[in-house]
Short mmCIF file of N, CA and C in Angstrom, two decimals:
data_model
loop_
_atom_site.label_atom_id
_atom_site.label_comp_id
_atom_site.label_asym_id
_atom_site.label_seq_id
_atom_site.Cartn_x
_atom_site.Cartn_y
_atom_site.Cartn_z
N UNK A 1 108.19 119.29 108.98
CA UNK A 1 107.58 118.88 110.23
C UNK A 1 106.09 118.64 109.98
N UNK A 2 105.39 117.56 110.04
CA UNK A 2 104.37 117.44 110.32
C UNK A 2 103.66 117.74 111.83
N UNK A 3 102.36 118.08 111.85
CA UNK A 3 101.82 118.59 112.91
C UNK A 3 100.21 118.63 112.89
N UNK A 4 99.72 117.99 113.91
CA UNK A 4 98.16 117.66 114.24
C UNK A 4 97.70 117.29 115.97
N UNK A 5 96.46 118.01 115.63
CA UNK A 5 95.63 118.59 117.33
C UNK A 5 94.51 117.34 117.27
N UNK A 6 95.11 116.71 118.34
CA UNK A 6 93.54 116.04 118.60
C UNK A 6 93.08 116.31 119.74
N UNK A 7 91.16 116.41 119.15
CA UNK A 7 90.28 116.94 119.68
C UNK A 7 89.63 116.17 119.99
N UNK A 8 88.72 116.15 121.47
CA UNK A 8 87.60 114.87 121.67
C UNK A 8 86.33 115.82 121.98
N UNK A 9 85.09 115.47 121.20
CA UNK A 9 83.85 115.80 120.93
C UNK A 9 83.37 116.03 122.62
N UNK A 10 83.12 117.19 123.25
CA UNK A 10 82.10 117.41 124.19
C UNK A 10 81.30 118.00 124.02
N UNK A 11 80.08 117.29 124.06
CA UNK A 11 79.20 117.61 123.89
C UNK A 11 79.14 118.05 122.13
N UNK A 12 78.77 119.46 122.02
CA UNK A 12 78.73 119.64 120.62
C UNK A 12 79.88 120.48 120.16
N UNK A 13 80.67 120.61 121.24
CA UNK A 13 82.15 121.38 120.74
C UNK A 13 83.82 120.67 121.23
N UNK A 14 84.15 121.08 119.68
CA UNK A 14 86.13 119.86 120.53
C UNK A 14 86.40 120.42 121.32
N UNK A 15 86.97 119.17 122.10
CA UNK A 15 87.61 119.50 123.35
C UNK A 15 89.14 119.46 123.25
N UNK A 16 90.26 120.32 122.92
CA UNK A 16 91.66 119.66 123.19
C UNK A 16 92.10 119.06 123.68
N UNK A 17 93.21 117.91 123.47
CA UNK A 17 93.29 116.32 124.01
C UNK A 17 94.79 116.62 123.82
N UNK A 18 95.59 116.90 122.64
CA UNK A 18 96.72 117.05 122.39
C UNK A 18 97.18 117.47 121.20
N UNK A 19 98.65 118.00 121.30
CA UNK A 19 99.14 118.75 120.32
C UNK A 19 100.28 117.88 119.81
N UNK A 20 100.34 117.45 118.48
CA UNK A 20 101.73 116.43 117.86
C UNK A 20 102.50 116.97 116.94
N UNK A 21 103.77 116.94 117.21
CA UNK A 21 104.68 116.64 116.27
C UNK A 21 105.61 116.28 115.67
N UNK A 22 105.87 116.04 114.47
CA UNK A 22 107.05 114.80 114.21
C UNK A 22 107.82 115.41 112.67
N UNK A 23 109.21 115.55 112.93
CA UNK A 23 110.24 115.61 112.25
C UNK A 23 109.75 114.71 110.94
N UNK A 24 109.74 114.69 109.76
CA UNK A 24 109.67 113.79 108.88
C UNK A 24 110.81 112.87 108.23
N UNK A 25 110.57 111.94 107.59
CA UNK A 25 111.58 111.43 106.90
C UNK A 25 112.34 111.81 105.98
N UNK A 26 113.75 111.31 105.81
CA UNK A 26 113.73 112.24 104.38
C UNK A 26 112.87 111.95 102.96
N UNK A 27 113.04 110.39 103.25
CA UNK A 27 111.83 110.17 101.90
C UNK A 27 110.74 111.00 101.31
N UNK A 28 110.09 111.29 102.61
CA UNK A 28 108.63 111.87 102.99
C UNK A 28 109.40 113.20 102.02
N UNK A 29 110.47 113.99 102.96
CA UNK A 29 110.21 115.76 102.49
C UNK A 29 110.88 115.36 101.22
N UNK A 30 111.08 114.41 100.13
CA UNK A 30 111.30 114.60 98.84
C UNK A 30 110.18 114.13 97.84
N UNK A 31 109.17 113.80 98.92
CA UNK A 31 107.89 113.42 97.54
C UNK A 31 107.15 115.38 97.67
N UNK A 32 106.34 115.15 96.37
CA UNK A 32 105.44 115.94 95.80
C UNK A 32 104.53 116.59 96.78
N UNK A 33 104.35 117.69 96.53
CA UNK A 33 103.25 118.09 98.28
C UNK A 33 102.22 117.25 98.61
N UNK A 34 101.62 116.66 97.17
CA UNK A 34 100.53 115.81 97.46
C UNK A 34 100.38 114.89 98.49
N UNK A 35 101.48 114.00 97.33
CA UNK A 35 101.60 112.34 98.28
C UNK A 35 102.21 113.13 100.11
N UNK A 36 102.94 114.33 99.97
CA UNK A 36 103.98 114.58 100.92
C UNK A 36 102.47 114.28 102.44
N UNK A 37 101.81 115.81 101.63
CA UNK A 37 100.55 115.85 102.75
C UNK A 37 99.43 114.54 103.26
N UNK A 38 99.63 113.26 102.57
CA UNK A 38 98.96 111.88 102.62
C UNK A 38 99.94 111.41 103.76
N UNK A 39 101.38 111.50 103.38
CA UNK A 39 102.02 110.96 104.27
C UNK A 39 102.39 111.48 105.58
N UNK A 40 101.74 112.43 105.34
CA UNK A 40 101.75 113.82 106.79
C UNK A 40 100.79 113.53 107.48
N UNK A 41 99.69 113.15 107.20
CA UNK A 41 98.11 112.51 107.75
C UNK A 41 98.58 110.97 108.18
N UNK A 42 99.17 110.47 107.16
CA UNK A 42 99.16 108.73 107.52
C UNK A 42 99.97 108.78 109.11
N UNK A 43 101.11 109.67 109.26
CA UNK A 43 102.04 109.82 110.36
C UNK A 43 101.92 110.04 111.68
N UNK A 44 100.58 111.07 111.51
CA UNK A 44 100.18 111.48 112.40
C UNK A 44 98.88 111.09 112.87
N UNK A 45 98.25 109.80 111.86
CA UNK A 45 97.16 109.14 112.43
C UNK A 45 98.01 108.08 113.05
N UNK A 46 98.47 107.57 112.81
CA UNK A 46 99.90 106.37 113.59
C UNK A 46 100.09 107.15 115.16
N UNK A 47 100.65 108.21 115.55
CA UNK A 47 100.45 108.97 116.27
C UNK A 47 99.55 108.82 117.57
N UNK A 48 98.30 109.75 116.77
CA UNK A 48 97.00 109.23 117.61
C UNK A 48 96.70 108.07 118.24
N UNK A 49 96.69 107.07 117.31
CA UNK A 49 96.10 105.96 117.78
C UNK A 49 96.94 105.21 118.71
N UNK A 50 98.31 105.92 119.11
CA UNK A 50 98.68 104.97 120.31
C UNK A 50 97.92 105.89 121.43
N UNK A 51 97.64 106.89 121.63
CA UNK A 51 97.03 107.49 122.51
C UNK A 51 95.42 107.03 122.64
N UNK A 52 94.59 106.99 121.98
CA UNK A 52 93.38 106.27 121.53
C UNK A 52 92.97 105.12 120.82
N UNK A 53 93.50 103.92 121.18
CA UNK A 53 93.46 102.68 120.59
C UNK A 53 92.10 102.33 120.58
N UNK A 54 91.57 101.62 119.36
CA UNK A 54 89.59 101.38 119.25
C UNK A 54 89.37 102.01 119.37
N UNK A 55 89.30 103.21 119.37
CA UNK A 55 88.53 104.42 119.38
C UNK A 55 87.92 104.99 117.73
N UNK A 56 86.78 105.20 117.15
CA UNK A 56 87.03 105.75 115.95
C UNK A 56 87.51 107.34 115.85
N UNK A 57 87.92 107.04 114.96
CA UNK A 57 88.54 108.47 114.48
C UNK A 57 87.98 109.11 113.26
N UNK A 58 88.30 110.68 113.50
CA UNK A 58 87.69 111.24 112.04
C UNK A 58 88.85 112.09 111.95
N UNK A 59 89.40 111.73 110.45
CA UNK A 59 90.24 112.77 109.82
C UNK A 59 89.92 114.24 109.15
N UNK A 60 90.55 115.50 109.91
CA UNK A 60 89.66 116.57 108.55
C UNK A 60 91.17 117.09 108.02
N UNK A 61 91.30 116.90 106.92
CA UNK A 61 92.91 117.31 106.11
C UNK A 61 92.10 117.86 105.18
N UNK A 62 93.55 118.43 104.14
CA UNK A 62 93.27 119.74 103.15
C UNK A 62 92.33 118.49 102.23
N UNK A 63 91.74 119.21 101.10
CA UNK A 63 91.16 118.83 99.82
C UNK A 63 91.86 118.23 98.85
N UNK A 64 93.30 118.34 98.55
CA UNK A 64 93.90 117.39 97.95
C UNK A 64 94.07 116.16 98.78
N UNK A 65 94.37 115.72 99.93
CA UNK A 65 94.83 114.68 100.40
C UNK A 65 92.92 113.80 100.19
N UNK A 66 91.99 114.19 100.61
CA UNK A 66 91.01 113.52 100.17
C UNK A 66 90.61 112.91 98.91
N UNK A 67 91.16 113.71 97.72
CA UNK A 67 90.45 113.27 96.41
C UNK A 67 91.94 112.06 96.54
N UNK A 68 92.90 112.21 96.68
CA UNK A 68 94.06 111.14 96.57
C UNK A 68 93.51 110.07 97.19
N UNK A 69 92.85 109.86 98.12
CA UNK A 69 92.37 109.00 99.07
C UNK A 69 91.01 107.89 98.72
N UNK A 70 90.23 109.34 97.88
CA UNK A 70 88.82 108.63 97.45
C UNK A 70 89.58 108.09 96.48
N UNK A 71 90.45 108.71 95.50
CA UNK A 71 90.84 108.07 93.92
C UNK A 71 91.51 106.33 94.19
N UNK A 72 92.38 106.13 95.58
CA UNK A 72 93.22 104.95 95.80
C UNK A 72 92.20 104.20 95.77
N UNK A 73 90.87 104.62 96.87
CA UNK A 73 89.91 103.48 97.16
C UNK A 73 89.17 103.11 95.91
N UNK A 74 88.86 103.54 94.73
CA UNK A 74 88.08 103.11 94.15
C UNK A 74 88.79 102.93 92.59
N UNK A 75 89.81 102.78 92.95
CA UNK A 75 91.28 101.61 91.94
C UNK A 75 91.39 100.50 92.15
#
């Protein structure tokens, strides 16, 4: 199961907006935790953004899913 809280900035503290979650694929629960947790973020930014369309967003996920992320962009 993937699962993520979005928060909207008041003032200088989040505000809770909503709580998500989504059953995964099977594809998804047979990759590697890595890619698993990229595709756990990608799912649940899909998610969000029907609730907040144009809106920017900021992702905060674990430390592996970032270096996977910086490493794609600069391949």
């Amino acid at each position: 199961v993937a699962a993520a809280v979005l928060v909207q900035m008041h003032g200088e503290r989040p505000r809770l907006v909503a709580y998500y979650s989504k059953m995964l694929p099977l594809i998804v629960k047979g990759m590697v935790s890595s890619l698993r947790a990229v595709a756990e973020a990608a799912i649940m930014v899909e998610k969000a953004k029907t609730f907040a369309p144009g809106h920017p967003m900021i992702l905060h996920t674990s430390h592996a899913v970032n270096i996977i992320l910086l490493n794609a962009t600069h391949d």
